[in-house]
XYZ file of C-alpha atoms in Angstrom:
188
model
C 7.791 48.795 -31.554
C 8.426 51.207 -34.450
C 12.165 51.190 -33.879
C 14.808 50.670 -36.507
C 18.565 50.597 -37.002
C 19.421 53.842 -38.790
C 22.816 55.072 -40.016
C 24.642 57.214 -37.493
C 25.408 60.643 -38.913
C 27.956 62.820 -37.149
C 26.995 66.328 -36.085
C 29.015 67.999 -38.827
C 27.295 65.908 -41.542
C 23.711 66.215 -40.305
C 22.843 68.806 -42.951
C 23.957 66.606 -45.880
C 21.795 64.094 -47.650
C 21.798 60.787 -45.801
C 21.784 58.526 -48.879
C 25.040 60.007 -50.122
C 26.872 59.077 -46.927
C 28.250 55.574 -46.537
C 27.797 54.784 -42.849
C 29.120 51.688 -41.139
C 27.754 52.722 -37.777
C 24.087 52.294 -36.912
C 22.018 53.409 -33.935
C 18.692 52.119 -32.679
C 16.198 54.903 -33.249
C 12.495 55.343 -32.705
C 10.659 55.873 -35.996
C 7.381 56.842 -34.320
C 6.241 60.412 -34.958
C 6.830 62.772 -32.034
C 3.144 63.720 -31.893
C 2.191 60.062 -31.475
C 4.816 59.630 -28.743
C 3.317 62.498 -26.737
C -0.180 60.980 -26.941
C 0.902 57.415 -26.143
C -1.135 55.431 -23.617
C 0.551 54.206 -20.435
C 0.467 50.484 -21.325
C 2.171 51.152 -24.679
C 4.685 53.455 -22.970
C 5.587 50.653 -20.538
C 6.383 48.400 -23.518
C 8.955 50.959 -24.638
C 10.435 51.204 -21.151
C 10.954 47.445 -20.958
C 12.004 46.997 -24.579
C 15.413 45.324 -24.882
C 17.082 45.465 -28.262
C 18.054 41.947 -29.256
C 20.953 41.104 -31.520
C 21.542 37.598 -32.834
C 25.211 36.844 -32.243
C 25.718 33.257 -33.463
C 29.341 33.093 -32.307
C 28.380 33.787 -28.685
C 24.959 32.136 -28.668
C 26.208 28.955 -26.966
C 27.359 31.018 -23.977
C 23.705 31.743 -23.158
C 22.115 29.030 -21.082
C 19.112 27.306 -22.526
C 16.016 27.353 -20.380
C 15.228 24.289 -18.303
C 11.759 25.549 -17.364
C 8.545 24.268 -18.887
C 5.218 26.101 -18.803
C 2.526 23.646 -17.690
C -1.177 24.109 -18.408
C -2.759 20.845 -17.314
C -6.458 20.476 -18.205
C -7.798 19.250 -14.846
C -11.455 18.381 -14.105
C -12.420 21.406 -12.001
C -9.937 24.065 -13.119
C -6.744 23.925 -15.195
C -3.406 23.794 -13.370
C -0.991 26.585 -14.361
C 2.609 26.205 -13.182
C 6.273 26.177 -14.187
C 8.398 23.065 -13.831
C 12.207 23.194 -13.919
C 13.568 19.761 -14.804
C 16.970 20.494 -13.249
C 15.788 21.980 -9.966
C 12.401 20.360 -9.299
C 11.756 16.725 -8.380
C 8.567 15.592 -10.150
C 7.140 13.582 -7.223
C 7.702 16.417 -4.717
C 6.385 18.980 -7.212
C 3.197 16.950 -7.757
C 2.722 16.392 -4.021
C 3.017 20.137 -3.382
C 0.307 20.829 -5.963
C -1.960 18.254 -4.324
C -1.352 19.795 -0.867
C -2.175 23.235 -2.247
C -5.484 21.833 -3.618
C -4.537 22.746 -7.170
C -4.518 19.105 -8.312
C -6.691 16.118 -7.388
C -5.011 12.963 -6.020
C -6.639 10.782 -8.669
C -5.041 12.894 -11.440
C -1.510 12.568 -10.050
C -0.293 9.945 -12.547
C -1.863 11.694 -15.535
C -0.282 14.992 -14.449
C 3.146 13.372 -14.073
C 2.916 11.864 -17.566
C 1.786 15.229 -18.932
C 4.791 16.977 -17.337
C 7.188 14.306 -18.612
C 5.853 14.792 -22.148
C 6.257 18.580 -21.899
C 9.831 18.142 -20.624
C 10.628 15.788 -23.540
C 9.225 18.378 -25.990
C 11.270 21.185 -24.409
C 14.483 19.135 -24.424
C 13.878 18.232 -28.064
C 13.311 21.917 -28.930
C 16.544 22.882 -27.109
C 18.468 20.153 -28.947
C 17.046 21.232 -32.326
C 17.913 24.883 -31.625
C 21.467 23.902 -30.671
C 21.816 21.800 -33.844
C 20.424 24.645 -35.980
C 22.974 27.078 -34.475
C 25.801 24.617 -35.136
C 24.629 24.101 -38.720
C 24.298 27.866 -39.275
C 27.861 28.367 -37.999
C 29.186 25.637 -40.296
C 27.424 27.138 -43.320
C 28.465 30.715 -42.510
C 31.002 32.242 -44.878
C 34.397 33.360 -43.601
C 33.553 36.985 -44.431
C 30.417 36.841 -42.291
C 32.307 35.195 -39.418
C 34.981 37.881 -39.655
C 32.294 40.589 -39.639
C 30.751 39.145 -36.461
C 34.160 38.843 -34.789
C 35.200 42.393 -35.710
C 31.881 44.000 -34.756
C 32.251 46.654 -32.082
C 29.622 48.147 -29.800
C 29.712 51.707 -28.505
C 27.594 53.143 -25.737
C 26.813 56.834 -26.014
C 25.792 59.113 -23.189
C 24.354 62.590 -23.812
C 26.743 65.504 -24.168
C 26.682 67.473 -20.893
C 24.757 70.720 -21.110
C 23.730 73.199 -18.413
C 20.170 71.845 -18.333
C 21.066 68.113 -18.091
C 22.333 66.244 -15.037
C 25.989 65.256 -14.769
C 26.328 61.530 -15.602
C 30.117 61.376 -15.868
C 30.556 59.335 -12.668
C 27.768 56.820 -13.416
C 28.762 55.791 -16.942
C 28.873 52.016 -17.314
C 29.980 49.834 -20.227
C 27.176 47.272 -19.738
C 24.504 47.512 -22.450
C 22.151 44.582 -21.751
C 22.226 40.801 -21.458
C 22.206 40.269 -25.224
C 24.999 42.673 -26.119
C 27.085 42.391 -22.984
C 29.602 45.196 -22.493
C 30.363 47.957 -24.944
C 33.838 48.115 -26.418
C 33.918 51.834 -25.781
C 31.824 54.248 -23.704
C 31.455 57.770 -25.029
């Protein structure tokens, strides 16, 4: 997406050379040239609008729920069956019967489809288990300094400085950043 974490430089230091400053604060910035941004096509622009910065926080990773949905692409005789199956919410027999009623699956392929779904669910559960084990192993192998750095990390949310030509946002400021970061420690 041509975005990068760059050192934050305060207004009074913007004229100095960046490499001489030791910054411990970084901001997500677009590295795309302004000319290219002005000529960007709509589909690429939409990618920027829906872009969520992701931050791997291993100490809070277990708080996020792992997905219980499986993407199914079953190679049927006439046309493939595309669907999502949630092993916690959906009952396999009812799910299969609904697909047959909707004429998306033939009755004679019911057993093969059920076995296919069961195999996909086993693969997804195994992948979830392996990811959980990898996170646990990474936490065990992490040094105390790194753990302390993650625990002491602070997030700030900045709003633009009010000027006569910008709208007043003082009563709509919110600490929530996004689902990966959660809430900011301080809103400025």
